Amino acid sequence: MIKTHSFHIPVMGIGFSIDAPLRVSQYGIDSVISLVDDILLEKLRKMYCDKFAIPYKEITDSTEDFRAKRITSYLNLINNLAQKKFEELSDSAIEKSNEVKKYFDMLPDSSTIKEKIKSLSAEYLDLSKAGNWLKENLSMGRIDVNIMTQLDKENYIGEEKLPVEYNDAHAALRGYANSDLNSSIVLSAGINPRLYSYFEQFDDFYPDENGVIKKKIVIKVSDYRSAFIQGKFLAKKGLWVSEYRIESGLNCGGHLFATDGYLMGPILAEFRDKREELIQSIHKILIPALSSRNRPIPKTTLPLKITAQGGVGTAEEHQFLIDHYQLDSVGWATPFLLVTEVTNVDEPTRNKLREAREDDLYLSDISPLEIPFSNLKDNSKDLAKLSLIAEGIYGSPCPKRYLVTNKEFTEKAICTGSRQYQQLKLAELENEGLSPAEYEKAFKKIVNKTCLCVGIGTSALLVNNLDTSVEGAGVSVCPGPNMAYFSKIMSLKDITDHIYGRSNMITRTDRPNIFIQELKIYIEFLRNKIEEMSASITKMQEKYLFTFARNLNEGINYYYRLFSELKDVFEDTKSRILKDLDDSKKALNLLNLEIENLSIRTAMTR
C-alpha cells in the first residue's frame, strides 16, 4: 500500500472527531478518536448498530471492566464499518465509481499514485484488471486513538478502590490494546510513568523480527528534550515510539501546553537536525531491553516519523513544513470544524465558528485541569454557565467525572468545575477576609471552571439526534486562533483542495504567517505572566521570566535568519513577516525592561 496524503486529522475535543474515520479513512486520510468518554462511545455504538442492522448488546455499568469493553467494542465496530467502505471503494472499477474518483481527486497532485491513475483506463481495457490494481495500491487511512495521559482517575465499586489497571487511562489503553485495530495510539499531556509501564502487558505494542508493530506508540510533544526523555523511558521497557508529533505550545486548539518560550520553528529544526541521532540513541536502549524480555529483535533499525501540528493554514505553509523540516505529515484540525462531512459540530456552534474573529478566540482558564484552554467566546455551554451563575447556582452536577483531579476537600478526587467543589471552595473563600476586589477576582476564578468532559462531547449527540437529558444541550468548543481566518462551511474536497493549493478557502488577506502568529501569542502570554507577578516576584519566577524572554529572543533571531535566507517561498508575504518580526522584537524588549524593573523592585523589598 502507498501512503497517500501528507496531512492527518488530529483529535478534536471528545466528540468532534469521534467517528471521523467513518467519513475519511476510505479516502486514505488518517484521523484520531478520543477515548475519554466511554459513555458517549457506547451511545454511538448503539446508533451505528441500529443504522447498519448489526446486533447490539449494551455494555452497562454493571458489566465487569465496562469502560475497556465499551472502548474495544466501539473501535472494532468503527474498524469493521470503515473497512467495508474502503473495500467497496477499492472493488469498484474506475469508470463506475464516483467514490474512486473522489479518492483520487483529493490526492495531492504530486502523488505518484495519482499520476498512475491518469493512464490506468488506457492501460487496462479489462476493468477487472483495473480493479485488481486498485486493491493493490489504494491505502485506507489509519484509525488512530488518543489518550490524555493525565486523565487517569481512580475508580471505585462503592467505597472499595479498584486496582490501578481500572484507572481511566489504563482502562482506555486496555480497550485499545484488545481491539482489532492496526494503528497508533497518540499519548498527550506529558509522561505518566504508571500508564507507560502498563504498555508492557500487551504484545501488540512490541515489534516482531521484521520490525512490524501492530499497534504503534505516538507521543505528542512540544520540544526535543521531552521527546528524548519519553522515548528513552519507553525504550527501556522494549517499547519503540514510532512517531513524535510536535504541537505548537499555544497556537493550537484544546488544552495548551506552553513551552518556556521555545518557538515552533527552532523546535522543528532541532528535530530535523537530530533525527538520526534520536533514532540511534533510542534504538541502542531498545535492543537490550527487548533481549532481556526474550522478545524478537528487529533485523533493522525501526523507522521513526516526525510530524507537526498547530496553526498551519495555507498550502504554502503546509508544503514548507514538509520540505524544510522534512516532516512526514502535518496535522490540520481547527479548519475541519467547518467541514460538515467530517466533524460532529451542531449548526449553531458551527455558525459561531464561521463568524468568529480574533477577539472571539481566546486562551481561557475554564478547564478544571488548571491548564490553559482554547475557547470560543459565547459558546452555548459558557452561556448556560453564566445564566446559572446569575441565579446564584455555581458549578456542574458532574454527570461523567472524567476530569476529577482535586482532593483539596475530599478523599476521592472531585472536579473543580463541579457543584460540590465550588460550594466548598466558595464557603472557604468567605472566611479569608479578602478585600472586595480580591474577593471578586478569586470568586470569578472559582466559578469560571466549566464541565468540559460533557461540553466538548455533547455536539456529537446533538448532530446525531441522540438523547442529551443527562448532559444538557450546552456545547463547549476549542478551536485554535486559526479559526478567525476560515469563514466558509466546507466539504471534504474543499479543505483537501485548500491544503494542496488547488483552491483557497481563506478570503481574508491579513492572516499572519504560522510562525508569526505563534510568536505574537507567546509575547502576549509573557505579558500576562508579568502582570500576574507584578506585586512581587520570587527568585524562581524571576528566573522563569528571564528564561522565557531569552528563548523568545533566540526564536526571533532564528526567524530573521530563516526568512532572510529563504528563496522562492513566502515571497508575497516576506516583507510583512520581517516587519512583524521587527514589531515583535520591540515588544519583547519592552517586556524585558518590565521584568528587570520588577526584579529590581522586588530585590529592594527583600
Coordinates of C-alpha atoms in Angstrom, one line a residue:
M1 CA 0.0 0.0 0.0
I2 CA 1.2 3.5 -0.8
K3 CA 1.0 6.4 1.7
T4 CA -1.5 8.8 0.1
H5 CA -1.8 12.1 2.0
S6 CA 0.7 14.4 3.6
F7 CA -1.8 15.6 6.3
H8 CA -3.7 14.0 9.1
I9 CA -6.7 15.0 11.2
P10 CA -5.7 15.2 14.9
V11 CA -8.1 14.5 17.8
M12 CA -10.6 17.3 18.3
G13 CA -12.3 17.6 21.6
I14 CA -14.0 14.5 22.8
G15 CA -16.9 14.2 20.3
F16 CA -16.0 16.3 17.3
S17 CA -13.8 13.6 15.6
I18 CA -15.2 10.6 17.5
D19 CA -16.4 8.9 14.3
A20 CA -14.3 10.8 11.7
P21 CA -12.7 7.6 10.4
L22 CA -16.0 6.6 9.0
R23 CA -16.1 9.7 7.0
V24 CA -12.4 9.9 5.8
S25 CA -10.5 6.7 6.2
Q26 CA -11.8 5.2 2.9
Y27 CA -10.1 8.1 1.2
G28 CA -6.7 7.3 2.7
I29 CA -6.9 10.0 5.3
D30 CA -5.6 9.3 8.9
S31 CA -7.7 10.6 11.8
V32 CA -7.8 10.2 15.6
I33 CA -10.6 9.2 18.0
S34 CA -10.6 10.4 21.7
L35 CA -11.0 7.6 24.2
V36 CA -12.0 9.9 27.1
D37 CA -15.8 9.3 27.1
D38 CA -16.8 5.6 27.1
I39 CA -20.5 6.6 27.8
L40 CA -20.5 8.6 24.5
L41 CA -18.8 5.8 22.7
E42 CA -21.4 3.3 23.8
K43 CA -24.3 5.6 22.7
L44 CA -22.7 6.0 19.2
R45 CA -22.1 2.2 19.0
K46 CA -25.8 1.6 19.6
M47 CA -26.7 4.2 17.0
Y48 CA -24.4 2.7 14.3
C49 CA -25.5 -0.8 15.1
D50 CA -29.1 0.3 14.6
K51 CA -28.2 2.1 11.4
F52 CA -26.4 -0.8 9.8
A53 CA -28.7 -3.6 11.3
I54 CA -25.9 -5.0 13.4
P55 CA -26.9 -6.9 16.6
Y56 CA -26.3 -4.8 19.7
K57 CA -25.9 -5.8 23.3
E58 CA -25.5 -3.0 25.8
I59 CA -22.4 -2.9 27.9
T60 CA -23.8 -1.5 31.2
D61 CA -22.0 0.0 34.2
S62 CA -22.7 -3.3 36.0
T63 CA -20.5 -5.2 33.4
E64 CA -17.1 -6.1 34.7
D65 CA -14.4 -3.8 33.2
F66 CA -17.2 -2.0 31.3
R67 CA -15.0 1.0 30.3
A68 CA -12.4 -1.1 28.5
K69 CA -15.0 -3.3 26.9
R70 CA -17.0 -0.3 25.6
I71 CA -13.9 1.1 24.0
T72 CA -12.9 -2.2 22.4
S73 CA -16.4 -2.8 21.1
Y74 CA -16.7 0.7 19.6
L75 CA -13.3 0.6 18.0
N76 CA -14.0 -2.8 16.5
L77 CA -17.3 -1.6 15.1
I78 CA -15.8 1.6 13.5
N79 CA -12.9 -0.5 12.1
N80 CA -15.3 -3.0 10.5
L81 CA -17.5 -0.4 9.1
A82 CA -14.6 1.7 7.7
Q83 CA -13.0 -1.4 6.2
K84 CA -16.3 -2.2 4.4
K85 CA -16.5 1.3 3.0
F86 CA -12.9 1.1 1.8
E87 CA -13.4 -2.4 0.3
E88 CA -16.5 -1.2 -1.6
L89 CA -14.4 1.7 -3.0
S90 CA -11.4 -0.3 -4.0
D91 CA -13.6 -3.1 -5.5
S92 CA -15.1 -0.6 -7.9
A93 CA -13.8 -0.1 -11.5
I94 CA -12.8 3.5 -12.1
E95 CA -15.4 4.4 -14.7
K96 CA -18.2 3.1 -12.5
S97 CA -17.3 4.6 -9.1
N98 CA -17.7 8.2 -8.1
E99 CA -16.1 7.3 -4.8
V100 CA -12.9 6.2 -6.5
K101 CA -12.9 9.4 -8.5
K102 CA -13.4 11.3 -5.2
Y103 CA -10.5 9.4 -3.7
F104 CA -8.1 10.3 -6.5
D105 CA -9.4 13.9 -6.9
M106 CA -8.4 14.6 -3.3
L107 CA -4.9 13.3 -3.5
P108 CA -2.0 15.8 -3.8
D109 CA -1.2 16.5 -7.5
S110 CA 2.4 15.3 -6.8
S111 CA 1.2 11.9 -5.7
T112 CA 2.7 9.0 -7.7
I113 CA -0.4 7.0 -7.5
K114 CA -2.4 9.9 -9.0
E115 CA 0.0 10.1 -11.9
K116 CA -0.6 6.3 -12.4
I117 CA -4.3 6.6 -12.4
K118 CA -4.3 9.0 -15.4
S119 CA -3.1 6.3 -17.6
L120 CA -4.9 3.4 -15.9
S121 CA -8.0 3.3 -18.1
A122 CA -5.9 3.2 -21.3
E123 CA -3.5 0.6 -19.8
Y124 CA -6.2 -1.7 -18.5
L125 CA -9.1 -2.2 -21.0
D126 CA -10.2 -5.1 -18.8
L127 CA -11.8 -3.3 -15.9
S128 CA -11.4 -6.3 -13.6
K129 CA -7.6 -5.8 -14.0
A130 CA -8.0 -2.2 -13.1
G131 CA -9.9 -3.3 -10.0
N132 CA -7.0 -5.5 -9.1
W133 CA -4.6 -2.7 -9.4
L134 CA -6.8 -0.5 -7.2
K135 CA -6.9 -3.2 -4.5
E136 CA -3.1 -3.5 -4.5
N137 CA -2.4 0.2 -4.5
L138 CA -5.1 2.1 -2.6
S139 CA -4.4 2.7 1.0
M140 CA -7.0 3.1 3.8
G141 CA -6.5 5.9 6.3
R142 CA -5.4 4.9 9.8
I143 CA -7.9 4.8 12.7
D144 CA -5.8 6.2 15.5
V145 CA -6.8 6.9 19.1
N146 CA -5.8 9.4 21.7
I147 CA -5.3 9.2 25.4
M148 CA -4.7 12.3 27.5
T149 CA -2.3 10.6 30.0
Q150 CA -3.2 12.8 33.0
L151 CA -6.9 11.8 32.8
D152 CA -6.3 8.6 34.8
K153 CA -9.0 8.9 37.5
E154 CA -9.1 6.2 40.2
N155 CA -12.3 4.2 40.2
Y156 CA -14.3 2.5 42.9
I157 CA -17.0 0.0 43.5
G158 CA -18.9 1.5 46.4
E159 CA -16.1 2.6 48.8
E160 CA -13.6 0.0 47.6
K161 CA -10.9 1.4 45.4
L162 CA -10.2 -0.7 42.3
P163 CA -6.7 -1.8 41.3
V164 CA -4.7 0.8 39.2
E165 CA -5.4 -1.0 35.9
Y166 CA -9.0 0.1 36.3
N167 CA -8.0 3.8 36.3
D168 CA -9.5 5.7 33.4
A169 CA -6.4 6.0 31.2
H170 CA -5.3 2.4 32.0
A171 CA -8.7 1.0 31.1
A172 CA -8.7 3.1 27.8
L173 CA -5.3 1.7 26.9
R174 CA -6.6 -1.8 27.6
G175 CA -9.6 -1.2 25.5
Y176 CA -7.5 -0.1 22.5
A177 CA -5.0 -2.9 23.1
N178 CA -7.7 -5.5 22.9
S179 CA -9.2 -4.1 19.7
D180 CA -8.7 -5.3 16.2
L181 CA -7.1 -2.1 15.1
N182 CA -3.7 -2.0 13.4
S183 CA -2.9 1.7 14.0
S184 CA -1.4 4.1 16.5
I185 CA -2.2 5.4 20.0
V186 CA -1.4 9.0 20.5
L187 CA -0.3 10.0 24.0
S188 CA -0.7 13.6 25.0
A189 CA -0.4 15.8 28.1
G190 CA 3.0 14.6 29.3
I191 CA 4.5 11.4 30.8
N192 CA 2.5 9.2 33.1
P193 CA 5.1 6.5 34.3
R194 CA 2.5 4.1 35.6
L195 CA 0.5 4.2 32.4
Y196 CA 3.6 3.9 30.3
S197 CA 4.7 0.9 32.2
Y198 CA 1.3 -0.7 31.6
F199 CA 2.0 -0.9 27.9
E200 CA 4.3 -3.8 28.7
Q201 CA 1.3 -6.0 29.3
F202 CA 0.3 -6.1 25.7
D203 CA 2.1 -7.9 22.9
D204 CA 0.7 -5.7 20.1
F205 CA 3.0 -2.8 21.1
Y206 CA 6.2 -4.8 20.6
P207 CA 8.0 -5.2 17.2
D208 CA 8.4 -8.6 15.5
E209 CA 11.7 -9.7 13.9
N210 CA 10.8 -7.8 10.8
G211 CA 10.2 -4.6 12.7
V212 CA 6.4 -4.7 12.3
I213 CA 4.4 -3.2 15.2
K214 CA 0.7 -3.9 15.1
K215 CA -0.1 -1.0 17.5
K216 CA 2.3 1.8 17.4
I217 CA 3.0 4.4 20.0
V218 CA 2.9 8.1 19.1
I219 CA 3.8 10.8 21.6
K220 CA 2.6 14.4 21.3
V221 CA 5.5 16.6 22.4
S222 CA 6.3 20.3 22.5
D223 CA 10.1 20.1 22.3
Y224 CA 13.0 17.8 21.6
R225 CA 14.0 17.2 25.2
S226 CA 10.6 15.9 26.1
A227 CA 10.7 13.5 23.1
F228 CA 14.1 12.2 24.1
I229 CA 13.1 11.6 27.8
Q230 CA 9.9 9.9 26.9
G231 CA 11.4 7.8 24.1
K232 CA 14.2 6.6 26.5
F233 CA 11.7 5.8 29.2
L234 CA 9.7 3.5 26.9
A235 CA 12.7 2.0 25.1
K236 CA 14.0 0.7 28.5
K237 CA 10.7 -1.3 28.5
G238 CA 11.3 -2.6 25.0
L239 CA 8.8 -0.2 23.5
W240 CA 9.5 1.9 20.5
V241 CA 8.0 5.3 19.9
S242 CA 7.1 5.2 16.1
E243 CA 6.2 8.9 15.9
Y244 CA 6.8 12.2 17.7
R245 CA 4.0 14.6 17.0
I246 CA 5.2 18.1 17.6
E247 CA 2.4 20.5 18.6
S248 CA 2.7 24.3 19.0
G249 CA 2.5 25.1 22.6
L250 CA -0.1 27.9 22.2
N251 CA -1.1 28.2 18.5
C252 CA -3.5 25.3 18.5
G253 CA -6.8 24.2 19.9
G254 CA -7.8 22.3 23.0
H255 CA -5.6 22.2 26.1
L256 CA -2.5 24.2 25.7
F257 CA 1.0 23.3 27.0
A258 CA 3.2 26.3 26.7
T259 CA 6.9 25.9 26.4
D260 CA 9.3 28.1 28.2
G261 CA 9.3 30.5 25.3
Y262 CA 10.6 27.9 22.7
L263 CA 9.0 28.5 19.3
M264 CA 7.9 26.0 16.8
G265 CA 10.4 26.8 14.0
P266 CA 13.6 26.3 16.1
I267 CA 12.0 23.2 17.7
L268 CA 11.3 21.7 14.3
A269 CA 14.8 22.5 13.2
E270 CA 16.2 20.6 16.2
F271 CA 14.1 17.5 15.4
R272 CA 15.2 17.7 11.8
D273 CA 18.9 18.1 12.6
K274 CA 18.9 15.5 15.4
R275 CA 16.5 12.9 13.9
E276 CA 19.2 10.3 13.1
E277 CA 20.8 10.9 16.5
L278 CA 17.5 10.4 18.2
I279 CA 16.8 7.2 16.3
Q280 CA 20.2 5.6 17.0
S281 CA 20.4 6.6 20.7
I282 CA 16.9 5.3 21.4
H283 CA 17.5 2.1 19.4
K284 CA 20.6 1.3 21.4
I285 CA 18.4 1.3 24.5
L286 CA 15.6 -0.7 22.9
I287 CA 17.6 -3.7 21.7
P288 CA 19.0 -4.9 25.1
A289 CA 15.6 -4.2 26.7
L290 CA 13.9 -6.5 24.1
S291 CA 16.6 -9.1 24.6
S292 CA 16.1 -9.2 28.4
R293 CA 12.4 -9.8 27.9
N294 CA 13.0 -12.6 25.3
R295 CA 11.2 -10.5 22.7
P296 CA 12.1 -10.7 19.0
I297 CA 14.9 -8.4 17.9
P298 CA 14.2 -6.5 14.7
K299 CA 16.6 -7.1 11.9
T300 CA 16.9 -3.4 11.1
T301 CA 16.6 -0.1 12.9
L302 CA 13.0 0.7 13.4
P303 CA 11.5 3.7 11.4
L304 CA 10.6 7.0 13.1
K305 CA 8.2 9.6 11.9
I306 CA 8.3 13.3 12.8
T307 CA 5.1 15.1 12.3
A308 CA 3.8 18.5 13.4
Q309 CA 0.5 20.4 14.0
G310 CA -0.8 23.6 15.3
G311 CA -1.7 26.8 13.4
V312 CA -1.0 25.7 9.8
G313 CA -3.4 27.4 7.5
T314 CA -2.2 27.6 3.9
A315 CA -0.9 25.2 1.3
E316 CA 2.4 27.2 1.2
E317 CA 2.9 26.7 4.9
H318 CA 1.9 23.1 4.7
Q319 CA 4.4 22.3 2.0
F320 CA 7.1 24.4 3.6
L321 CA 6.9 22.5 6.9
I322 CA 7.2 19.2 5.0
D323 CA 10.0 20.3 2.7
H324 CA 12.1 22.5 5.0
Y325 CA 11.8 20.4 8.2
Q326 CA 11.5 17.0 6.5
L327 CA 8.2 16.2 8.2
D328 CA 6.2 13.0 7.4
S329 CA 2.8 14.7 7.9
V330 CA 1.2 17.9 9.0
G331 CA -1.9 18.0 11.2
W332 CA -4.9 20.1 10.3
A333 CA -7.6 20.3 13.0
T334 CA -9.3 23.7 13.5
P335 CA -10.4 24.2 9.9
F336 CA -12.1 20.8 9.9
L337 CA -14.6 22.1 12.5
L338 CA -16.2 23.8 9.4
V339 CA -16.3 20.6 7.4
T340 CA -19.7 19.1 7.8
E341 CA -18.7 15.8 6.2
V342 CA -16.1 15.1 8.8
T343 CA -16.8 16.6 12.2
N344 CA -19.7 16.5 14.7
V345 CA -20.5 20.2 15.2
D346 CA -24.1 21.3 15.8
E347 CA -25.3 24.0 13.4
P348 CA -25.4 26.9 15.9
T349 CA -21.9 26.2 17.1
R350 CA -20.6 25.8 13.5
N351 CA -22.1 29.2 12.6
K352 CA -20.5 30.8 15.6
L353 CA -17.2 29.3 14.5
R354 CA -17.7 30.5 10.9
E355 CA -18.3 34.1 12.1
A356 CA -15.6 34.1 14.8
R357 CA -12.9 36.7 14.6
E358 CA -9.6 37.1 16.6
D359 CA -11.3 38.6 19.7
D360 CA -13.8 35.7 19.8
L361 CA -11.0 33.1 20.2
Y362 CA -9.0 33.3 23.4
L363 CA -6.8 31.4 25.8
S364 CA -9.1 30.7 28.8
D365 CA -8.9 29.3 32.3
I366 CA -12.2 27.4 32.1
S367 CA -10.6 23.9 32.3
P368 CA -10.9 22.1 35.6
L369 CA -7.4 20.6 34.8
E370 CA -5.9 24.1 35.5
I371 CA -4.4 24.0 32.1
P372 CA -4.9 26.9 29.6
F373 CA -7.7 26.0 27.1
S374 CA -8.5 27.4 23.7
N375 CA -12.1 28.8 23.8
L376 CA -14.7 30.3 21.7
K377 CA -16.4 33.3 23.2
D378 CA -20.2 32.9 24.0
N379 CA -20.3 29.2 23.2
S380 CA -23.6 27.7 24.4
K381 CA -22.0 25.9 27.4
D382 CA -20.4 29.0 28.7
L383 CA -23.7 31.0 28.2
A384 CA -25.6 28.3 30.2
K385 CA -23.0 28.5 32.9
L386 CA -23.2 32.3 33.1
S387 CA -27.0 32.1 33.3
L388 CA -26.8 29.8 36.3
I389 CA -24.2 32.0 38.0
A390 CA -26.6 34.9 37.6
E391 CA -29.2 32.9 39.5
G392 CA -26.6 32.0 42.3
I393 CA -26.1 28.4 41.1
Y394 CA -22.4 27.6 40.8
G395 CA -20.8 24.5 39.2
S396 CA -22.0 21.5 37.3
P397 CA -23.7 18.3 38.6
C398 CA -20.7 16.5 37.2
P399 CA -22.5 13.6 35.5
K400 CA -19.5 11.9 33.9
R401 CA -16.5 12.7 36.2
Y402 CA -13.7 12.2 33.7
L403 CA -11.8 15.4 34.7
V404 CA -11.8 14.8 38.5
T405 CA -8.3 15.6 39.9
N406 CA -8.8 17.6 43.1
K407 CA -8.5 16.2 46.6
E408 CA -8.5 19.5 48.4
F409 CA -11.7 18.8 50.4
T410 CA -12.4 15.1 49.8
E411 CA -10.6 11.7 49.9
K412 CA -11.9 10.8 46.5
A413 CA -10.9 13.2 43.7
I414 CA -13.6 15.7 42.5
C415 CA -13.7 18.1 39.6
T416 CA -13.1 21.8 40.2
G417 CA -15.9 22.5 37.7
S418 CA -18.4 20.5 39.9
R419 CA -21.1 22.0 42.1
Q420 CA -19.7 20.1 45.1
Y421 CA -16.2 21.6 44.7
Q422 CA -17.3 25.1 44.0
Q423 CA -19.7 25.2 47.0
L424 CA -16.9 24.0 49.3
K425 CA -14.4 26.4 47.8
L426 CA -16.7 29.4 47.9
A427 CA -17.5 28.7 51.6
E428 CA -13.8 28.7 52.3
L429 CA -13.4 32.0 50.4
E430 CA -16.0 33.7 52.6
N431 CA -13.7 33.2 55.6
E432 CA -10.5 34.5 54.0
G433 CA -11.1 38.2 54.8
L434 CA -10.3 39.5 51.4
S435 CA -10.9 43.0 50.1
P436 CA -13.9 43.3 47.7
A437 CA -11.6 43.5 44.7
E438 CA -9.5 40.5 45.8
Y439 CA -12.7 38.5 46.6
E440 CA -14.3 39.2 43.2
K441 CA -11.1 38.1 41.5
A442 CA -11.0 34.8 43.5
F443 CA -14.7 34.3 43.1
K444 CA -14.6 34.6 39.3
K445 CA -11.6 32.2 39.1
I446 CA -13.6 29.5 41.0
V447 CA -16.9 29.8 39.2
N448 CA -15.4 30.1 35.8
K449 CA -14.5 26.4 35.6
T450 CA -16.8 24.6 33.3
C451 CA -17.9 21.0 32.8
L452 CA -15.6 20.3 29.8
C453 CA -15.8 16.5 29.7
V454 CA -19.5 17.0 28.9
G455 CA -19.2 20.2 26.9
I456 CA -16.8 19.0 24.2
G457 CA -18.6 15.8 23.7
T458 CA -22.3 16.9 23.6
S459 CA -22.2 18.1 20.0
A460 CA -21.9 14.5 18.8
L461 CA -25.2 13.8 20.5
L462 CA -26.9 16.8 19.1
V463 CA -25.8 16.2 15.5
N464 CA -27.0 12.6 15.6
N465 CA -30.3 13.4 17.4
L466 CA -29.4 11.4 20.5
D467 CA -30.6 12.0 24.0
T468 CA -28.9 14.8 25.9
S469 CA -31.1 14.7 29.1
V470 CA -28.1 13.8 31.3
E471 CA -25.5 16.1 29.6
G472 CA -27.7 19.1 28.7
A473 CA -27.6 20.8 25.3
G474 CA -24.6 23.2 26.1
V475 CA -21.6 22.8 23.8
S476 CA -18.0 23.8 24.5
V477 CA -15.7 24.1 21.6
C478 CA -11.9 24.5 21.5
P479 CA -10.7 25.9 18.1
G480 CA -7.2 27.4 17.7
P481 CA -6.6 31.0 16.7
N482 CA -6.6 29.9 13.0
M483 CA -10.4 29.8 13.1
A484 CA -10.5 33.6 12.7
Y485 CA -9.4 33.3 9.1
F486 CA -11.7 30.5 7.9
S487 CA -15.3 31.7 7.3
K488 CA -16.8 29.2 4.9
I489 CA -18.6 25.9 5.5
M490 CA -16.5 23.4 3.6
S491 CA -16.8 20.0 2.0
L492 CA -14.0 17.4 2.4
K493 CA -13.0 18.1 -1.2
D494 CA -12.9 21.9 -0.4
I495 CA -10.5 21.5 2.5
T496 CA -8.2 19.0 0.8
D497 CA -8.0 21.3 -2.3
H498 CA -7.1 24.1 0.1
I499 CA -4.4 22.0 1.8
Y500 CA -2.8 21.1 -1.5
G501 CA -3.1 24.6 -3.1
R502 CA -5.7 23.8 -5.7
S503 CA -8.1 26.4 -4.2
N504 CA -8.1 28.9 -1.3
M505 CA -10.7 28.8 1.4
I506 CA -9.4 31.9 3.2
T507 CA -10.9 35.2 1.9
R508 CA -9.1 37.5 4.3
T509 CA -5.7 38.9 3.3
D510 CA -4.4 39.8 6.7
R511 CA -3.7 36.4 8.2
P512 CA -0.3 36.3 9.9
N513 CA 2.3 33.6 8.9
I514 CA 2.1 30.5 11.1
F515 CA 5.3 31.3 12.9
I516 CA 4.4 35.0 13.4
Q517 CA 1.0 34.1 14.8
E518 CA 2.6 31.8 17.4
L519 CA 5.2 34.4 18.3
K520 CA 2.6 37.0 18.9
I521 CA 0.6 34.7 21.2
Y522 CA 3.7 33.8 23.2
I523 CA 4.6 37.5 23.7
E524 CA 1.0 38.1 24.9
F525 CA 1.4 35.1 27.2
L526 CA 4.6 36.5 28.7
R527 CA 2.9 39.9 29.1
N528 CA 0.1 38.3 31.1
K529 CA 2.6 36.4 33.2
I530 CA 4.5 39.6 34.1
E531 CA 1.2 41.2 35.0
E532 CA 0.3 38.3 37.3
M533 CA 3.5 38.7 39.1
S534 CA 3.6 42.4 39.2
A535 CA 3.0 42.7 43.0
S536 CA 6.1 40.7 43.9
I537 CA 8.3 38.0 42.4
T538 CA 10.2 35.1 43.8
K539 CA 13.7 34.1 42.6
M540 CA 12.2 31.1 40.8
Q541 CA 9.6 33.3 39.0
E542 CA 12.3 35.8 38.1
K543 CA 14.4 33.0 36.5
Y544 CA 11.3 31.7 34.6
L545 CA 10.5 35.2 33.1
F546 CA 14.1 35.9 32.1
T547 CA 14.5 32.4 30.6
F548 CA 11.2 32.7 28.7
A549 CA 12.1 36.1 27.3
R550 CA 15.6 34.9 26.3
N551 CA 14.2 31.9 24.5
L552 CA 11.7 34.1 22.6
N553 CA 14.5 36.4 21.6
E554 CA 16.5 33.5 20.3
G555 CA 13.5 32.3 18.4
I556 CA 13.0 35.8 16.8
N557 CA 16.7 35.8 15.7
Y558 CA 16.2 32.3 14.2
Y559 CA 13.3 33.6 12.1
Y560 CA 15.2 36.6 11.0
R561 CA 17.9 34.3 9.6
L562 CA 15.3 31.8 8.2
F563 CA 13.2 34.3 6.3
S564 CA 16.2 36.4 5.1
E565 CA 17.7 33.3 3.5
L566 CA 14.6 31.6 2.0
K567 CA 14.2 31.7 -1.7
D568 CA 11.1 31.1 -3.8
V569 CA 8.8 30.7 -0.7
F570 CA 6.7 33.2 1.2
E571 CA 7.8 35.8 -1.4
D572 CA 4.4 37.6 -1.3
T573 CA 4.4 37.9 2.4
K574 CA 8.1 38.1 3.3
S575 CA 8.2 41.8 3.8
R576 CA 5.3 41.7 6.1
I577 CA 6.8 38.8 8.0
L578 CA 10.1 40.8 8.6
K579 CA 8.1 43.8 9.7
D580 CA 6.1 41.6 12.2
L581 CA 9.4 40.3 13.5
D582 CA 10.7 43.9 14.0
D583 CA 7.5 44.8 15.9
S584 CA 7.7 41.6 18.0
K585 CA 11.4 42.4 18.8
K586 CA 10.4 45.8 20.1
A587 CA 7.6 44.5 22.1
L588 CA 9.9 41.8 23.7
N589 CA 12.5 44.5 24.5
L590 CA 9.8 46.4 26.4
L591 CA 8.8 43.3 28.3
N592 CA 12.4 42.6 29.2
L593 CA 12.6 46.1 30.7
E594 CA 9.4 45.3 32.8
I595 CA 11.0 42.1 34.0
E596 CA 14.2 43.9 35.0
N597 CA 12.2 46.6 36.8
L598 CA 10.1 44.1 38.6
S599 CA 13.2 42.2 39.7
I600 CA 14.8 45.4 41.0
R601 CA 11.6 46.4 42.9
T602 CA 11.3 43.0 44.5
A603 CA 15.0 42.9 45.4
M604 CA 14.7 46.3 47.3
T605 CA 11.9 44.8 49.4
R606 CA 13.7 41.6 50.4

